[in-house]
Coordinates of C-alpha atoms in Angstrom, one line a residue:
X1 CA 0.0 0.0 0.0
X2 CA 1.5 3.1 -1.1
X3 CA 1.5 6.3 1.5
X4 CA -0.4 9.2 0.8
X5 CA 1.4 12.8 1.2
X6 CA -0.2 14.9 4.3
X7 CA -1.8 17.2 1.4
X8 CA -3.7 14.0 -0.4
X9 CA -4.6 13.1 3.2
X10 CA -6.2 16.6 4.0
X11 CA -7.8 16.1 0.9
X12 CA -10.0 12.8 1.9
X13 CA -10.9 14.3 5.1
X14 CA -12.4 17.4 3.8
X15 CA -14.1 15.4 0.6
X16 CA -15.9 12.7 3.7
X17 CA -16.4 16.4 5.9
X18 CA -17.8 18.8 3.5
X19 CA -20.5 18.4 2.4
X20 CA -21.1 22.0 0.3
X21 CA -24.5 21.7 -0.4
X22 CA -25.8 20.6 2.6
X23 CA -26.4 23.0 5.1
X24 CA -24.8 22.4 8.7
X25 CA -25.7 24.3 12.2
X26 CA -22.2 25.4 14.2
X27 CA -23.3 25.9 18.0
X28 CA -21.1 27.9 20.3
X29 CA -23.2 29.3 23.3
X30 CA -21.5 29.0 26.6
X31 CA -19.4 32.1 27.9
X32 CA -16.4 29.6 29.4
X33 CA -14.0 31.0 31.6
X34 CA -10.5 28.8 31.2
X35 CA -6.6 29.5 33.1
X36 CA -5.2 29.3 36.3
X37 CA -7.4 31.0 38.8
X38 CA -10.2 31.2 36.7
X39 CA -12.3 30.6 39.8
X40 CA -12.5 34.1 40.6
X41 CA -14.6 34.9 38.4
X42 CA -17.3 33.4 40.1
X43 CA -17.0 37.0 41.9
X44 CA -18.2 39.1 38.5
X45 CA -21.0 36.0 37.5
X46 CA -22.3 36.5 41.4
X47 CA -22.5 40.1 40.8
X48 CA -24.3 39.9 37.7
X49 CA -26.9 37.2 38.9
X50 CA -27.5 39.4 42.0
X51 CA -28.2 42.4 39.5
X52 CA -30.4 40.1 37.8
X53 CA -32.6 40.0 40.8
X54 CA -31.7 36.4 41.5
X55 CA -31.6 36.6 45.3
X56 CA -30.8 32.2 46.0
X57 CA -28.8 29.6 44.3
X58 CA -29.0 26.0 44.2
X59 CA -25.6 24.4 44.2
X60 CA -25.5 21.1 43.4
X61 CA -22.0 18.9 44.0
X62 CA -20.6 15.4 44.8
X63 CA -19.7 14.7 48.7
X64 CA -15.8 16.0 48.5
X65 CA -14.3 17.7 45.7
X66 CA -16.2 21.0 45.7
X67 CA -14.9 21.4 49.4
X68 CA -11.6 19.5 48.8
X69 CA -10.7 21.8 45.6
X70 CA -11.4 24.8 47.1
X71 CA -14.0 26.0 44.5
X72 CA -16.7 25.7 47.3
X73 CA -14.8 28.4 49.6
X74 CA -14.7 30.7 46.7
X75 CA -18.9 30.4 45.7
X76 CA -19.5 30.8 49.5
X77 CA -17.4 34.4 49.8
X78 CA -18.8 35.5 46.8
X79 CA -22.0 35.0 47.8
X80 CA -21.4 36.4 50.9
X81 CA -19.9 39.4 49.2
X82 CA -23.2 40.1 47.1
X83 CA -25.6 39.0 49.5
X84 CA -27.0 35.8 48.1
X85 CA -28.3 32.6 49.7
X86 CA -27.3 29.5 49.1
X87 CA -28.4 26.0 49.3
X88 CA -26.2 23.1 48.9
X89 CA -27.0 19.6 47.9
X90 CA -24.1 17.2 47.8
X91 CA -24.9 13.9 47.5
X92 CA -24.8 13.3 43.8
X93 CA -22.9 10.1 42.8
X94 CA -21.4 9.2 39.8
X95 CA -23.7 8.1 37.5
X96 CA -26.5 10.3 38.5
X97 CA -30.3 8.7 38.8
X98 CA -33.3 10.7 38.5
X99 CA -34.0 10.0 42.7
X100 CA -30.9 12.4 42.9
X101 CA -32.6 15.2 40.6
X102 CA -35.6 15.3 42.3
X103 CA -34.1 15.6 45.6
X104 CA -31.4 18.7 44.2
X105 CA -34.6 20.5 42.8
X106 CA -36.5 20.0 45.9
X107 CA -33.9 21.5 48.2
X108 CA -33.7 24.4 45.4
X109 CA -38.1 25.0 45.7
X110 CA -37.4 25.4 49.5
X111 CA -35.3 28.3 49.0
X112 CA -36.9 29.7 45.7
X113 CA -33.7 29.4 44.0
X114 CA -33.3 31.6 40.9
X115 CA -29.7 30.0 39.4
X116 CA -28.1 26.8 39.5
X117 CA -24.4 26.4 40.3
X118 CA -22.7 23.4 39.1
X119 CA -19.3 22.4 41.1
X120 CA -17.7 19.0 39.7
X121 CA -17.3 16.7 37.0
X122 CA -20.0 15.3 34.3
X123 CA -22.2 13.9 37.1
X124 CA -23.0 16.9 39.1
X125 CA -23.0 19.1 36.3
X126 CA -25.5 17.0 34.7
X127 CA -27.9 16.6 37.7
X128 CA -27.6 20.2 38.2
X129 CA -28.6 21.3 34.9
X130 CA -31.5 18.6 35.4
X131 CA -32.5 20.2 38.6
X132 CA -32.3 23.6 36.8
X133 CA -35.0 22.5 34.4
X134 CA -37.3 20.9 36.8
X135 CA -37.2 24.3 39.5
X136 CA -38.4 26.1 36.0
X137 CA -41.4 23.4 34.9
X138 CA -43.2 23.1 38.3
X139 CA -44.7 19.7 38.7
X140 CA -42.1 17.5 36.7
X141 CA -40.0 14.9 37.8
X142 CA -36.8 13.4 37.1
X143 CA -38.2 10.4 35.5
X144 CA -40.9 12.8 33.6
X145 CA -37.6 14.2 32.2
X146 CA -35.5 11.6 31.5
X147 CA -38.4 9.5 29.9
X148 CA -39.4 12.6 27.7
X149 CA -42.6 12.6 28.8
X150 CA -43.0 16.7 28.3
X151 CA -39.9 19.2 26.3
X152 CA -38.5 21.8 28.2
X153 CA -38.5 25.2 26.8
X154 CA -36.9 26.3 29.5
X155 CA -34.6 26.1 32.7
X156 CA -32.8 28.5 35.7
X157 CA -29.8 29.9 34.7
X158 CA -26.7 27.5 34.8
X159 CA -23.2 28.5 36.1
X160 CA -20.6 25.2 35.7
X161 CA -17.4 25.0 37.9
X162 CA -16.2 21.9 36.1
X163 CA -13.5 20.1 38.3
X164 CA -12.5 17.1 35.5
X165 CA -10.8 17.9 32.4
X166 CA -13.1 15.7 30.4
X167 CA -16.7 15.6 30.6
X168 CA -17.5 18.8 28.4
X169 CA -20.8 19.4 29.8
X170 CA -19.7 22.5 31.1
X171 CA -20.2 24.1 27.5
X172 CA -23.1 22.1 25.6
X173 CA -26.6 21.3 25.8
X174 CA -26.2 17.8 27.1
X175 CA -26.6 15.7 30.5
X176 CA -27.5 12.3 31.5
X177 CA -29.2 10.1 34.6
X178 CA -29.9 6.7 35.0
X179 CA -34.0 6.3 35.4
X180 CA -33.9 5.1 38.6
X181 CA -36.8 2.4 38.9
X182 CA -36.0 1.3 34.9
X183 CA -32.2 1.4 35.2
X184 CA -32.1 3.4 31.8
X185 CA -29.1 5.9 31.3
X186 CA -30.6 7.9 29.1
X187 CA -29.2 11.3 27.4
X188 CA -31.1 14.6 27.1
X189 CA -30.3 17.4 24.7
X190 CA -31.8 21.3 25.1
X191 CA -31.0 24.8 24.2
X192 CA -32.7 25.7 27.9
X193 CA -29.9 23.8 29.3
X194 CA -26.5 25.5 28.2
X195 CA -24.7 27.2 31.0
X196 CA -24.8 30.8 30.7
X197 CA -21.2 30.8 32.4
X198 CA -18.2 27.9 33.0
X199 CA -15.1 28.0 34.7
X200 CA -12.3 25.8 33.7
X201 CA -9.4 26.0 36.4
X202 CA -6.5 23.9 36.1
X203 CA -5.6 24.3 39.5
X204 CA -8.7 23.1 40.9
X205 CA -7.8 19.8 39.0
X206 CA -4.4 18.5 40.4
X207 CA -6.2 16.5 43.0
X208 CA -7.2 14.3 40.3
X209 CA -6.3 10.8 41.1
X210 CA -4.1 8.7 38.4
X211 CA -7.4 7.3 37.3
X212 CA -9.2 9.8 37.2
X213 CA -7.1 11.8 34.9
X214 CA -7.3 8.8 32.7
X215 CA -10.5 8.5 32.4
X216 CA -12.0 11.8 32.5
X217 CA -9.5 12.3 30.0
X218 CA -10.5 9.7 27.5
X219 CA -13.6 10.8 27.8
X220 CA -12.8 13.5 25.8
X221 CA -11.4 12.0 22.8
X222 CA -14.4 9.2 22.6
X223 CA -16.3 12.3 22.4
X224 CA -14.8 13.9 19.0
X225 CA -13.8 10.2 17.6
X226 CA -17.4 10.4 17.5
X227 CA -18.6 13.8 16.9
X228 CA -16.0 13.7 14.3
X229 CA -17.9 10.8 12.4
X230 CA -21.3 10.9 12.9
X231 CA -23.6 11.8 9.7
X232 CA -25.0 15.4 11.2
X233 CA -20.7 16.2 11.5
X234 CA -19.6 19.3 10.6
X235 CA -16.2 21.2 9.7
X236 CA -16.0 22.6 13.3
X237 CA -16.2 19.1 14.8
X238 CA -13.7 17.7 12.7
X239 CA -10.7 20.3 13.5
X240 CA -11.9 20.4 17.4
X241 CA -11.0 16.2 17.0
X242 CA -8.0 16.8 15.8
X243 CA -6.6 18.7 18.5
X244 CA -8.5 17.4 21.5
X245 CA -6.5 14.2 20.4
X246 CA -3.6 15.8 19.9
X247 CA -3.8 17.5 23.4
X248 CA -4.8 14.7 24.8
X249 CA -1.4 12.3 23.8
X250 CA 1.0 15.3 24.4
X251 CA -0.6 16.1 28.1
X252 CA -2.0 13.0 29.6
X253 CA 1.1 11.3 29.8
X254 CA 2.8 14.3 31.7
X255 CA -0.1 15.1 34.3
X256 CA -0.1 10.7 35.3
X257 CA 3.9 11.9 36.2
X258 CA 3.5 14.8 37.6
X259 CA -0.4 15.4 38.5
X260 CA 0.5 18.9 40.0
X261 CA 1.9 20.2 36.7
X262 CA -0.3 23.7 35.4
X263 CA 0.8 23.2 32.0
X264 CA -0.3 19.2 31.2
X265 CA -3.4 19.9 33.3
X266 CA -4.5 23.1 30.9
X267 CA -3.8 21.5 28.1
X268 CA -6.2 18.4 29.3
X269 CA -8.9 21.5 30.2
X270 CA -8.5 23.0 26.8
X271 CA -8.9 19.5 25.0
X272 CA -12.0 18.9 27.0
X273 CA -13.8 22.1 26.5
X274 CA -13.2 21.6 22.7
X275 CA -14.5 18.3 22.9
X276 CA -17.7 19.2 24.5
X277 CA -18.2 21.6 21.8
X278 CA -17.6 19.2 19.4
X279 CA -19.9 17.2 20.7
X280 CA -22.4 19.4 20.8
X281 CA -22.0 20.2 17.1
X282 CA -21.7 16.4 15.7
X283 CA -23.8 14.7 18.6
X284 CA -22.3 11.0 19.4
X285 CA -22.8 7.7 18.4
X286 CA -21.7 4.0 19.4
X287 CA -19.4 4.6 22.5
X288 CA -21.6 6.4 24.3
X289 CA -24.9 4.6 23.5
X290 CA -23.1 1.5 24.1
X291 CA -21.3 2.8 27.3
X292 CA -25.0 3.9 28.8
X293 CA -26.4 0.6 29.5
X294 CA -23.6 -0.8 31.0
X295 CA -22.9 2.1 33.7
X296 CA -26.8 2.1 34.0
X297 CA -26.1 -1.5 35.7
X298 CA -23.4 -1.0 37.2
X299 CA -23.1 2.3 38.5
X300 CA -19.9 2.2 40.7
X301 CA -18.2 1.8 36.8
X302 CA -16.4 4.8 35.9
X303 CA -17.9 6.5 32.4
X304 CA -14.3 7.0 30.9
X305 CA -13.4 3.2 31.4
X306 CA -16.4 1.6 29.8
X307 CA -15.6 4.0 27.1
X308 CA -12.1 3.2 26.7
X309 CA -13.1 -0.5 26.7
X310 CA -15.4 -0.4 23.9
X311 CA -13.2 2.6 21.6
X312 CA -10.8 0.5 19.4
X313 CA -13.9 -2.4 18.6
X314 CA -16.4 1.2 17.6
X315 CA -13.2 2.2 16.0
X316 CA -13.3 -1.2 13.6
X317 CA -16.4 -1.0 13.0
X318 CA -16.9 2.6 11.6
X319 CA -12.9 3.0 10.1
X320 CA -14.1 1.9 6.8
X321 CA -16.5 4.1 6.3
X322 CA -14.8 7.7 7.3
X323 CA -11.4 6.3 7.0
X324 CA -10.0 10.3 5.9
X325 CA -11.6 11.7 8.5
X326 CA -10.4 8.8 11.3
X327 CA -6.8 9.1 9.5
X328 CA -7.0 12.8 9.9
X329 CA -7.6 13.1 13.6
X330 CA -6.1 10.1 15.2
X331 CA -2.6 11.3 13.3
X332 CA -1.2 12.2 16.4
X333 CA -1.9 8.8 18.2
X334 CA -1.2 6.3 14.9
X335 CA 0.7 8.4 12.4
X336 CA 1.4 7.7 9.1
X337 CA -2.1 6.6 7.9
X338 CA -3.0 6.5 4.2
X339 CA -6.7 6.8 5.0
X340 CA -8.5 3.9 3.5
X341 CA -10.6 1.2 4.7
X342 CA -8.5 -1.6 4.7
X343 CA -6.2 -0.6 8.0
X344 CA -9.3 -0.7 10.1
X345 CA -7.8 -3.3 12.4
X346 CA -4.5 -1.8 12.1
X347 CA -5.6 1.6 13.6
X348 CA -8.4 -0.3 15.9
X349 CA -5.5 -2.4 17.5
X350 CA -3.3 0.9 17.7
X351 CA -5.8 2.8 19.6
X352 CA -5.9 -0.2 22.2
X353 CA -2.2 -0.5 23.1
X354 CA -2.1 3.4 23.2
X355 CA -4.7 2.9 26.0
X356 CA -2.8 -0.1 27.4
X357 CA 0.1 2.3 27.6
X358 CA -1.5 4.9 29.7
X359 CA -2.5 2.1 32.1
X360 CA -5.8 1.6 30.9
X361 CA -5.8 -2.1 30.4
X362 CA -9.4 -3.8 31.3
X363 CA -11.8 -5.0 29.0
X364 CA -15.0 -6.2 29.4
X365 CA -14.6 -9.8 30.4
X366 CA -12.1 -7.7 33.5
X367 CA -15.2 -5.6 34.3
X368 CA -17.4 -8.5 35.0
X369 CA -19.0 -9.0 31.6
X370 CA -19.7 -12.3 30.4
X371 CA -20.4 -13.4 26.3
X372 CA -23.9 -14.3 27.8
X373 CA -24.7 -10.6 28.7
X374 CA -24.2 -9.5 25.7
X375 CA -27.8 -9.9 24.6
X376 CA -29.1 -8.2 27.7
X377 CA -27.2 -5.2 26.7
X378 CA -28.2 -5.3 23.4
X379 CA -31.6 -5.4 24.7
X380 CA -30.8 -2.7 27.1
X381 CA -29.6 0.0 24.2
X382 CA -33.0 -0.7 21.7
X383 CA -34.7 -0.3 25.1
X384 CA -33.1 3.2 26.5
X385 CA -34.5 6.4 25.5
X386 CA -32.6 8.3 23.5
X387 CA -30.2 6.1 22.5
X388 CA -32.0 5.1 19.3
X389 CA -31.4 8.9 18.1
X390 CA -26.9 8.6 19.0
X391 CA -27.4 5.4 16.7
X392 CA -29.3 7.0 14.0
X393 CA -26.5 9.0 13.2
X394 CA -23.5 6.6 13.4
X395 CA -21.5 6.3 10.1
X396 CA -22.4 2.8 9.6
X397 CA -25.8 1.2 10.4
X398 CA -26.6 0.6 13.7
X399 CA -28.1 -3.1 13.6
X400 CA -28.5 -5.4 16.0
X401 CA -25.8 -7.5 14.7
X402 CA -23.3 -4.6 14.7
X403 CA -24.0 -3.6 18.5
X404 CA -23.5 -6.9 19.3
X405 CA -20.1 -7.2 17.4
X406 CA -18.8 -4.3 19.5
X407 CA -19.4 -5.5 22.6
X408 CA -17.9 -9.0 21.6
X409 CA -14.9 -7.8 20.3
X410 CA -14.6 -5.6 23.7
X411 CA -14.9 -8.4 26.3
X412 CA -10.9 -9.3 25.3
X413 CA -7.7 -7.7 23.7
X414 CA -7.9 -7.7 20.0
X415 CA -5.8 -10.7 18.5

């Protein structure tokens, strides 16, 4: 096989992204706030919600890191400072279930909270924003929402202190929660639900543990392999891949060695917030859709990981058909691509030992999955909400057959 020139491979990406004469939607809505001590400004957004007339805030959290961080000193002197109430709930988990939505938005109705402040990773963020929409639709419930029984039009203001560099929820329209009494993970997407304001910090991320940072981390690049690919893709989302991935390789190898370093940790920020916006301009597909049920079952399974586990087997199955635009952005993890169909398992088998490099070595049959399960889950994504529409606009149809393949050739290392 002959190697293409970096020009002819430019070439196939933008031929399989551009499509001229079809008309594409570029979203960038969130005002995000990214740097060392970007936390402070949670002074000015205070300030301008108090001039607002918005008199109590909700803050919803996980049981440590907002206090352990020190993002929660800094909401509390603020609103000390411009005479706001607030009331904390911080009891959401990872993996959040609509029992914890309903209990964030009933703590915010006792105080008549007018904002929402976010402090954490994807979990809380996403509860919060949940709870956000439910203090603004009186009379819904978390499973109302998450089984899209009624469409929001509209929500409380959102303010996201995002604590992980990877979840990206902190700039898009998107959050999730497991259904509590179904055990559905379902994903919601609405324009009510953007955060008006998010704050990136590095330095409120070098507490991360060695996993964490992994995960969280991965996280972002299964979001733009995907974004990147999906059939609604757009320009935007392709270049964002590209250098979230980039990002990613050069700065997740040097926070796991030195977790205190500024530098590794921004870059991991910056490659996060690009990939939420990605996201939110090509939507997702396999990983995520396939990912849902099994965290859904097994919620003490960190989102990243069952990510990482199914990536290289999503990777085989859709290489073929956007091999320019895979080539493209995965250069800087498996360079020297031609871009064309047949080195699907090549670059699927590459992707895994990059991940087994970074320490990331389980697959499904290590997490407790058997070959028999695989039906269940199967059942489990035709059954979830929402996670028809992800599969709808993968780059390769969405069978049963082909979901199944995926989660077969996760449960082991790929010969």
């Amino acid at each position: 096989m002959r190697r293409k020139t970096l020009r002819q491979q430019e070439a196939i990406m933008w031929n399989e992204s551009c499509d001229y004469d079809v008309v594409r939607e570029i979203r960038v809505k969130t005002t995000a706030y990214i740097g060392v001590g970007a936390i402070n400004k949670v002074d000015d957004i205070l300030a301008q919600m108090k001039q607002e007339g918005i008199a109590s805030i909700l803050c919803v959290s996980g049981g440590r890191s907002y206090k352990a961080t020190g993002a929660w000193d800094k909401v509390e002197a603020a609103a000390q400072k411009h005479g706001i109430t607030l009331a904390l709930y911080n009891h959401v988990t990872p993996n959040p279930t609509t029992d914890s939505v309903d209990e964030a938005a009933a703590m915010g109705r006792s105080i008549n909270a007018g904002a929402v402040i976010c402090i954490g990773g994807g979990s809380p963020i996403d509860c919060g924003k949940s709870a956000a929409i439910l203090l603004a639709n009186p009379g819904k419930s978390g499973e109302d929402l998450y089984c899209f029984r009624f469409t929001p039009e509209k929500a409380l203001p959102i303010i996201a202190i995002n604590l992980t560099h990877g979840t990206g929820s902190e700039v898009n329209r998107f959050a999730v929660a497991t259904v509590t009494r179904l055990n559905y993970k379902p994903a919601i997407a609405y324009d009510c639900i953007y955060p008006r304001f998010a704050i990136d910090d590095p330095a409120l991320m070098t507490g991360l543990s060695a996993d964490q940072t992994r995960y969280v981390s991965i996280d972002a690049v299964n979001h733009v392999v995907e974004a990147a690919t999906t059939t609604v893709s757009n320009l935007l989302a392709v270049n964002l891949a590209r250098d979230t991935i980039r990002l990613v390789h050069t700065w997740l190898p040097v926070a796991l060695k030195n977790p205190t370093d500024l530098k590794a940790r921004y870059g991991l920020c910056f490659a996060a917030l690009e990939a939420g916006v990605a996201f939110d301009n090509g939507l997702l597909h396999f990983t995520h859709a396939l990912e849902h049920p099994l965290s859904a079952v097994s919620p003490d399974l960190s989102h990243g990981l069952g990510l990482a586990v199914l990536l290289p087997a999503v990777i085989k199955e859709c290489y073929p058909a956007r091999p320019g635009v895979l080539a493209h952005i995965l250069e800087p993890i498996v360079p020297g691509l031609a871009g064309v169909p047949e080195e699907a398992d090549k670059v699927a088998k590459a992707v895994e030992q990059w991940l087994f490099g970074l320490g990331v070595t389980q697959k499904l049959l290590d997490l407790g999955v058997k070959e028999s399960d695989v039906d269940t889950f199967c059942d489990l994504v035709e059954q979830t909400p929402s996670l028809g529409l992800l599969l709808s606009v993968a780059p390769v149809k969405a069978t049963r057959e082909t979901v199944a393949r995926i989660y077969v050739n996760s449960l082991r290392p790929m010969a």
